[in-house]
Amino acid sequence: MNTQANTPQTTRKPKILVARAIFPEALAKLEESFEVRSNQSDQVLSPQELQKALSEVEGALVAGSERIDAAALSQAKSLKVVSNISVGYNNFDVPAMTVAGVMATNTPDVLTDTTADFGFALLMATARRITESEHWVRAGKWGQWSIVNNPLGMDLHHSTIGIIGMGRIGQGIAKRALGFGMKVIYHNRSRLSPEDEKACGAAYVAKEELLRTADHIVLVLPYTAQNHHTIGAQEIALMKPTATLINIARGGIVDDAALAQALQAGKIFAAGLDVFEGEPAVHPELLKCSNIVIAPHIASATEKTRRAMVDLAIENLRAALDGKKPPSLINAEVFKAD
Ligand code: 8YV
């Protein structure tokens, strides 16, 4: 007699960690195939909690708040994949993940246009002093309106935009700038192909030339040790006193203390910042500046795009745990086809 015929077949569900809150439907779907340890409370795990959680799972969905390095991985004997819900992956120590045989994945493409839209929105708000104007109205100053006594801004149309970091998002911003009749210059680690330069109407220039000649500077480069303080006091000193600086890249690309000093001294016109050194903390001197627009790292934050990011991160995780190559695998050398 086959005794197994009457025994329900229980297939073992792989254990996964979901380190930050995700959309409930996405979590419910994950629970169908995985034994999920989720953190819907959204309290960021301490390094010790993260290390322990990673030691108990085969896969993890994380965000920029989780640092995945040798220490985090030291007990993670069964871990196969860490899937970032983010295109930037400076929270990953990729060499350490590769040494540990852990696949690293991210979420490119799905957020490009949303982030480029936001970069442009932040630029417009900053150059045209939109948040300052709102404060002006709320402070009851509209009665003081005059031709000369308004928050007077800087034009975007027919000005020069300088983009530092000309990946997908940088190119998206360049294409938007063309619609405003702007001259587009850029600086990047490597020059775009002539076809891509043509599509963006963008001219490659040295960093120093960009700093000296751009009316509006937008930072969209990834954070690496080499890019730390790409913009500090020396670089700001090269900029026009009428220039605006927009950072949608990462905290640490700009020396926030030097920027606050420059804004307070009127060395540049204004700054728009979505990312900060040590965020969610904001440098106290930046908070004292009126010529600044501050956002809480929301460049990719539309409902549609955040859902697409979560979906792609899940697709990456599932593929890795199914023995397939994840669509956005960063360290391809770790993947071994079955
Ligand atoms: C994320 C981002 O919201 O994708 C990125 O690189 O900066 C944002 O879209 C953030 O990193 C959360 O993980």
Tab-separated table of C-alpha atoms and ligand atoms in Angstrom:
chain	number	residue	atom	x	y	z
A	1	MET	CA	0.000	0.000	0.000
A	2	ASN	CA	1.214	3.456	-0.845
A	3	THR	CA	0.917	5.303	2.485
A	4	GLN	CA	2.146	8.522	0.912
A	5	ALA	CA	-0.965	8.740	-1.296
A	6	ASN	CA	-3.099	9.873	1.646
A	7	THR	CA	-0.486	12.195	3.124
A	8	PRO	CA	-0.870	15.840	1.983
A	9	GLN	CA	2.270	16.906	0.107
A	10	THR	CA	3.707	19.927	1.896
A	11	THR	CA	6.274	21.654	-0.256
A	12	ARG	CA	8.755	23.574	1.797
A	13	LYS	CA	8.372	27.291	1.309
A	14	PRO	CA	11.689	29.183	1.208
A	15	LYS	CA	12.056	31.720	4.004
A	16	ILE	CA	12.421	35.344	3.033
A	17	LEU	CA	12.802	38.662	4.818
A	18	VAL	CA	10.867	41.762	3.761
A	19	ALA	CA	12.832	44.395	5.633
A	20	ARG	CA	10.555	47.397	5.015
A	21	ALA	CA	6.808	47.819	4.640
A	22	ILE	CA	5.536	47.043	1.136
A	23	PHE	CA	2.085	47.222	-0.453
A	24	PRO	CA	-0.239	44.709	1.315
A	25	GLU	CA	-1.258	42.956	-1.944
A	26	ALA	CA	2.403	42.421	-2.839
A	27	LEU	CA	3.044	40.969	0.609
A	28	ALA	CA	-0.008	38.681	0.348
A	29	LYS	CA	1.262	37.373	-3.002
A	30	LEU	CA	4.701	36.703	-1.512
A	31	GLU	CA	3.092	34.783	1.355
A	32	GLU	CA	1.591	32.319	-1.160
A	33	SER	CA	5.055	31.102	-2.172
A	34	PHE	CA	7.324	32.006	0.728
A	35	GLU	CA	7.489	31.866	4.488
A	36	VAL	CA	7.759	35.592	5.005
A	37	ARG	CA	9.260	37.440	7.901
A	38	SER	CA	7.948	40.929	7.215
A	39	ASN	CA	8.532	44.236	8.901
A	40	GLN	CA	5.279	46.032	8.126
A	41	SER	CA	5.863	48.198	11.217
A	42	ASP	CA	8.540	49.841	9.023
A	43	GLN	CA	10.874	50.379	11.984
A	44	VAL	CA	14.351	50.244	10.416
A	45	LEU	CA	16.117	47.093	11.662
A	46	SER	CA	19.276	47.662	13.686
A	47	PRO	CA	22.477	46.152	12.204
A	48	GLN	CA	22.202	43.329	14.797
A	49	GLU	CA	18.550	42.657	13.943
A	50	LEU	CA	19.367	42.680	10.238
A	51	GLN	CA	22.295	40.288	10.715
A	52	LYS	CA	20.079	37.867	12.660
A	53	ALA	CA	17.194	38.126	10.193
A	54	LEU	CA	19.516	37.459	7.239
A	55	SER	CA	20.918	34.390	9.023
A	56	GLU	CA	17.448	32.797	8.925
A	57	VAL	CA	16.414	33.349	5.293
A	58	GLU	CA	17.277	32.485	1.690
A	59	GLY	CA	16.234	35.798	0.218
A	60	ALA	CA	15.638	39.377	1.347
A	61	LEU	CA	13.838	42.424	-0.008
A	62	VAL	CA	15.459	45.578	1.336
A	63	ALA	CA	15.623	49.318	0.679
A	64	GLY	CA	18.342	51.951	0.961
A	65	SER	CA	17.985	51.905	4.751
A	66	GLU	CA	19.529	48.409	4.994
A	67	ARG	CA	23.316	48.226	4.710
A	68	ILE	CA	24.319	44.855	3.271
A	69	ASP	CA	28.007	44.352	4.031
A	70	ALA	CA	30.333	41.634	5.321
A	71	ALA	CA	29.082	42.105	8.896
A	72	ALA	CA	25.426	41.860	7.877
A	73	LEU	CA	26.219	38.706	5.879
A	74	SER	CA	28.518	37.046	8.417
A	75	GLN	CA	25.885	34.570	9.701
A	76	ALA	CA	23.852	34.325	6.492
A	77	LYS	CA	24.707	30.780	5.478
A	78	SER	CA	21.571	30.095	3.385
A	79	LEU	CA	21.143	33.532	1.835
A	80	LYS	CA	21.083	33.500	-1.978
A	81	VAL	CA	19.775	36.938	-2.928
A	82	VAL	CA	19.266	40.447	-1.581
A	83	SER	CA	16.885	42.441	-3.734
A	84	ASN	CA	16.995	46.234	-3.373
A	85	ILE	CA	13.792	48.221	-3.879
A	86	SER	CA	15.904	51.002	-5.340
A	87	VAL	CA	17.986	51.634	-8.437
A	88	GLY	CA	20.881	53.120	-6.431
A	89	TYR	CA	22.715	50.449	-4.470
A	90	ASN	CA	25.286	52.292	-2.411
A	91	ASN	CA	23.773	50.464	0.588
A	92	PHE	CA	25.299	47.271	-0.889
A	93	ASP	CA	28.924	46.292	-0.457
A	94	VAL	CA	28.827	44.403	-3.754
A	95	PRO	CA	32.318	42.817	-3.443
A	96	ALA	CA	31.364	41.493	0.021
A	97	MET	CA	28.103	40.105	-1.367
A	98	THR	CA	29.974	38.463	-4.236
A	99	VAL	CA	32.494	36.883	-1.860
A	100	ALA	CA	29.549	35.568	0.182
A	101	GLY	CA	27.946	34.188	-3.022
A	102	VAL	CA	24.868	36.381	-2.559
A	103	MET	CA	23.166	37.815	-5.639
A	104	ALA	CA	22.581	41.580	-5.530
A	105	THR	CA	19.722	43.081	-7.555
A	106	ASN	CA	18.193	46.552	-8.015
A	107	THR	CA	15.272	48.265	-9.823
A	108	PRO	CA	16.508	50.184	-12.891
A	109	ASP	CA	14.308	51.642	-15.674
A	110	VAL	CA	10.936	51.509	-13.896
A	111	LEU	CA	11.653	54.788	-12.082
A	112	THR	CA	13.566	56.708	-14.767
A	113	ASP	CA	10.799	59.005	-16.019
A	114	THR	CA	9.228	59.552	-12.594
A	115	THR	CA	12.617	60.561	-11.169
A	116	ALA	CA	13.446	62.781	-14.149
A	117	ASP	CA	10.038	64.493	-13.760
A	118	PHE	CA	10.822	65.132	-10.114
A	119	GLY	CA	14.307	66.474	-10.866
A	120	PHE	CA	12.724	68.970	-13.203
A	121	ALA	CA	9.972	69.833	-10.709
A	122	LEU	CA	12.569	70.475	-8.002
A	123	LEU	CA	14.585	72.615	-10.389
A	124	MET	CA	11.526	74.705	-11.281
A	125	ALA	CA	10.444	75.061	-7.654
A	126	THR	CA	13.958	76.156	-6.685
A	127	ALA	CA	14.642	78.571	-9.540
A	128	ARG	CA	11.179	80.152	-9.242
A	129	ARG	CA	11.183	80.132	-5.410
A	130	ILE	CA	7.848	78.366	-5.171
A	131	THR	CA	8.055	77.145	-1.563
A	132	GLU	CA	9.437	80.497	-0.423
A	133	SER	CA	6.539	82.210	-2.186
A	134	GLU	CA	4.069	79.988	-0.394
A	135	HIS	CA	5.636	80.899	2.965
A	136	TRP	CA	5.449	84.560	1.930
A	137	VAL	CA	1.719	84.273	1.276
A	138	ARG	CA	1.090	82.287	4.479
A	139	ALA	CA	2.983	84.970	6.433
A	140	GLY	CA	0.419	87.523	5.196
A	141	LYS	CA	2.904	89.355	2.950
A	142	TRP	CA	0.874	89.309	-0.263
A	143	GLY	CA	-0.397	92.790	0.607
A	144	GLN	CA	3.212	93.982	0.115
A	145	TRP	CA	3.137	92.909	-3.550
A	146	SER	CA	4.988	95.185	-5.924
A	147	ILE	CA	6.824	94.854	-9.224
A	148	VAL	CA	10.132	94.594	-7.397
A	149	ASN	CA	9.080	93.180	-4.029
A	150	ASN	CA	8.165	89.598	-4.859
A	151	PRO	CA	10.267	86.530	-4.467
A	152	LEU	CA	12.022	87.109	-7.812
A	153	GLY	CA	13.392	83.971	-9.388
A	154	MET	CA	15.683	82.828	-12.180
A	155	ASP	CA	14.479	81.797	-15.627
A	156	LEU	CA	14.796	78.266	-16.887
A	157	HIS	CA	13.842	78.899	-20.488
A	158	HIS	CA	16.824	79.615	-22.707
A	159	SER	CA	19.251	79.185	-19.821
A	160	THR	CA	22.014	76.560	-19.596
A	161	ILE	CA	21.440	73.378	-17.630
A	162	GLY	CA	24.503	71.395	-16.542
A	163	ILE	CA	23.858	67.756	-15.673
A	164	ILE	CA	26.467	65.826	-13.707
A	165	GLY	CA	25.804	62.100	-14.110
A	166	MET	CA	24.349	61.295	-17.517
A	167	GLY	CA	22.785	57.868	-17.005
A	168	ARG	CA	19.159	57.092	-17.791
A	169	ILE	CA	17.763	59.696	-15.368
A	170	GLY	CA	20.245	62.401	-16.409
A	171	GLN	CA	19.282	61.832	-20.043
A	172	GLY	CA	15.597	62.044	-19.087
A	173	ILE	CA	16.209	65.451	-17.494
A	174	ALA	CA	18.130	66.623	-20.568
A	175	LYS	CA	15.196	65.685	-22.839
A	176	ARG	CA	12.806	67.620	-20.618
A	177	ALA	CA	15.159	70.636	-20.668
A	178	LEU	CA	15.059	70.701	-24.480
A	179	GLY	CA	11.327	71.410	-24.253
A	180	PHE	CA	12.197	74.562	-22.301
A	181	GLY	CA	14.626	75.726	-24.976
A	182	MET	CA	17.547	75.179	-22.605
A	183	LYS	CA	21.125	74.608	-23.691
A	184	VAL	CA	22.188	71.243	-22.259
A	185	ILE	CA	25.749	70.500	-21.148
A	186	TYR	CA	26.794	67.454	-19.169
A	187	HIS	CA	29.685	65.814	-17.410
A	188	ASN	CA	29.919	62.071	-16.856
A	189	ARG	CA	32.513	59.378	-16.167
A	190	SER	CA	32.243	58.355	-19.784
A	191	ARG	CA	30.958	60.253	-22.777
A	192	LEU	CA	27.640	59.255	-24.334
A	193	SER	CA	27.570	57.848	-27.868
A	194	PRO	CA	27.058	60.517	-30.567
A	195	GLU	CA	23.504	59.137	-31.084
A	196	ASP	CA	22.622	59.502	-27.391
A	197	GLU	CA	24.173	62.979	-27.249
A	198	LYS	CA	22.038	63.934	-30.233
A	199	ALA	CA	18.863	62.511	-28.667
A	200	CYS	CA	19.473	64.647	-25.552
A	201	GLY	CA	20.792	67.667	-27.461
A	202	ALA	CA	23.627	67.551	-24.935
A	203	ALA	CA	27.267	68.628	-25.202
A	204	TYR	CA	29.968	66.969	-23.095
A	205	VAL	CA	32.154	69.395	-21.108
A	206	ALA	CA	34.793	69.140	-18.372
A	207	LYS	CA	33.429	69.389	-14.836
A	208	GLU	CA	35.074	72.770	-14.254
A	209	GLU	CA	33.556	74.259	-17.406
A	210	LEU	CA	30.132	72.963	-16.391
A	211	LEU	CA	30.458	74.513	-12.938
A	212	ARG	CA	31.531	77.863	-14.382
A	213	THR	CA	28.986	78.139	-17.183
A	214	ALA	CA	25.752	76.395	-16.138
A	215	ASP	CA	22.849	78.460	-14.806
A	216	HIS	CA	21.285	75.384	-13.227
A	217	ILE	CA	23.255	72.339	-12.109
A	218	VAL	CA	21.520	69.003	-11.556
A	219	LEU	CA	23.312	66.109	-9.836
A	220	VAL	CA	22.226	62.614	-10.845
A	221	LEU	CA	25.389	60.555	-10.372
A	222	PRO	CA	25.608	57.378	-8.272
A	223	TYR	CA	27.255	57.604	-4.863
A	224	THR	CA	30.676	55.945	-4.712
A	225	ALA	CA	33.738	56.648	-2.557
A	226	GLN	CA	35.236	58.544	-5.546
A	227	ASN	CA	32.099	60.700	-5.869
A	228	HIS	CA	32.090	61.720	-2.189
A	229	HIS	CA	31.745	65.529	-2.032
A	230	THR	CA	31.764	65.943	-5.807
A	231	ILE	CA	30.416	69.373	-4.888
A	232	GLY	CA	32.231	71.081	-2.006
A	233	ALA	CA	33.349	74.627	-1.207
A	234	GLN	CA	35.871	74.707	-4.094
A	235	GLU	CA	33.324	73.628	-6.687
A	236	ILE	CA	30.670	76.014	-5.348
A	237	ALA	CA	33.209	78.842	-5.612
A	238	LEU	CA	33.359	78.208	-9.383
A	239	MET	CA	29.596	78.475	-9.816
A	240	LYS	CA	27.789	81.641	-10.910
A	241	PRO	CA	26.297	83.643	-8.019
A	242	THR	CA	22.988	83.346	-9.892
A	243	ALA	CA	23.197	79.547	-10.213
A	244	THR	CA	20.929	76.922	-8.680
A	245	LEU	CA	22.119	73.505	-7.521
A	246	ILE	CA	19.785	70.489	-7.504
A	247	ASN	CA	20.726	67.206	-5.801
A	248	ILE	CA	18.499	64.204	-6.557
A	249	ALA	CA	21.468	61.804	-6.503
A	250	ARG	CA	22.542	60.789	-3.004
A	251	GLY	CA	23.525	62.412	0.252
A	252	GLY	CA	27.311	62.700	0.406
A	253	ILE	CA	27.647	63.815	-3.233
A	254	VAL	CA	27.366	67.369	-1.869
A	255	ASP	CA	29.202	68.694	1.182
A	256	ASP	CA	26.039	69.908	2.926
A	257	ALA	CA	27.909	72.088	5.454
A	258	ALA	CA	29.775	73.890	2.647
A	259	LEU	CA	26.521	74.294	0.706
A	260	ALA	CA	24.734	75.808	3.716
A	261	GLN	CA	27.563	78.331	4.136
A	262	ALA	CA	27.431	79.243	0.451
A	263	LEU	CA	23.633	79.653	0.496
A	264	GLN	CA	23.786	81.820	3.613
A	265	ALA	CA	26.552	83.980	2.104
A	266	GLY	CA	24.648	84.329	-1.196
A	267	LYS	CA	27.481	82.676	-3.142
A	268	ILE	CA	24.890	80.849	-5.242
A	269	PHE	CA	21.244	81.706	-5.782
A	270	ALA	CA	19.462	78.655	-4.388
A	271	ALA	CA	19.496	74.881	-3.936
A	272	GLY	CA	16.897	72.128	-4.279
A	273	LEU	CA	17.700	69.005	-2.296
A	274	ASP	CA	15.955	65.639	-2.208
A	275	VAL	CA	18.860	63.800	-0.546
A	276	PHE	CA	21.102	64.648	2.405
A	277	GLU	CA	24.246	63.513	4.154
A	278	GLY	CA	23.060	61.432	7.118
A	279	GLU	CA	19.383	61.538	6.073
A	280	PRO	CA	16.749	61.469	7.470
A	281	ALA	CA	18.662	64.104	9.455
A	282	VAL	CA	19.137	67.415	7.612
A	283	HIS	CA	22.142	69.624	8.379
A	284	PRO	CA	20.816	72.263	10.831
A	285	GLU	CA	22.459	75.089	8.869
A	286	LEU	CA	20.585	74.036	5.716
A	287	LEU	CA	17.315	74.259	7.628
A	288	LYS	CA	18.099	77.912	8.407
A	289	CYS	CA	18.376	78.841	4.699
A	290	SER	CA	15.355	80.352	2.979
A	291	ASN	CA	16.830	79.961	-0.527
A	292	ILE	CA	16.394	76.213	-0.500
A	293	VAL	CA	13.691	73.715	-1.398
A	294	ILE	CA	13.819	70.566	0.697
A	295	ALA	CA	12.159	67.222	-0.091
A	296	PRO	CA	12.378	63.934	1.857
A	297	HIS	CA	13.972	61.665	-0.809
A	298	ILE	CA	10.791	61.415	-2.896
A	299	ALA	CA	12.115	61.491	-6.465
A	300	SER	CA	10.676	58.037	-7.259
A	301	ALA	CA	7.604	58.492	-5.077
A	302	THR	CA	4.534	58.090	-7.225
A	303	GLU	CA	2.091	55.296	-6.457
A	304	LYS	CA	2.576	53.729	-9.882
A	305	THR	CA	6.354	53.811	-9.786
A	306	ARG	CA	6.754	52.613	-6.199
A	307	ARG	CA	4.476	49.665	-7.086
A	308	ALA	CA	6.567	48.967	-10.185
A	309	MET	CA	9.754	49.084	-8.084
A	310	VAL	CA	8.330	46.617	-5.549
A	311	ASP	CA	7.110	44.335	-8.368
A	312	LEU	CA	10.508	44.332	-10.078
A	313	ALA	CA	12.293	43.707	-6.765
A	314	ILE	CA	9.974	40.717	-6.176
A	315	GLU	CA	10.578	39.447	-9.722
A	316	ASN	CA	14.333	39.590	-9.057
A	317	LEU	CA	13.952	37.738	-5.747
A	318	ARG	CA	11.678	35.059	-7.188
A	319	ALA	CA	13.954	34.418	-10.157
A	320	ALA	CA	16.998	34.023	-7.907
A	321	LEU	CA	15.200	31.592	-5.580
A	322	ASP	CA	13.852	29.642	-8.589
A	323	GLY	CA	17.414	29.151	-9.869
A	324	LYS	CA	16.880	31.610	-12.732
A	325	LYS	CA	18.931	34.683	-13.549
A	326	PRO	CA	17.239	37.766	-12.026
A	327	PRO	CA	16.424	40.444	-14.643
A	328	SER	CA	18.476	43.101	-12.858
A	329	LEU	CA	21.370	41.181	-11.398
A	330	ILE	CA	24.287	43.415	-10.401
A	331	ASN	CA	26.973	40.799	-9.641
A	332	ALA	CA	26.429	38.413	-12.555
A	333	GLU	CA	29.480	36.345	-11.544
A	334	VAL	CA	27.546	34.917	-8.564
A	335	PHE	CA	24.843	33.381	-10.758
A	336	LYS	CA	25.271	29.760	-11.651
A	337	ALA	CA	22.686	28.249	-13.991
A	338	ASP	CA	21.227	24.957	-12.711
B	1	8YV	C1	14.340	54.974	-3.341
B	1	8YV	C2	16.202	55.894	-4.808
B	1	8YV	O1	13.145	55.486	-2.899
B	1	8YV	O2	15.986	54.169	-6.393
B	1	8YV	C3	16.744	54.928	-5.791
B	1	8YV	O3	17.983	54.911	-5.980
B	1	8YV	O4	16.886	56.725	-4.337
B	1	8YV	C4	14.763	55.880	-4.443
B	1	8YV	O5	13.997	55.566	-5.563
B	1	8YV	C5	15.214	54.802	-2.148
B	1	8YV	O6	16.509	54.482	-2.453
B	1	8YV	C6	14.610	53.742	-1.242
B	1	8YV	O7	15.221	52.519	-1.346
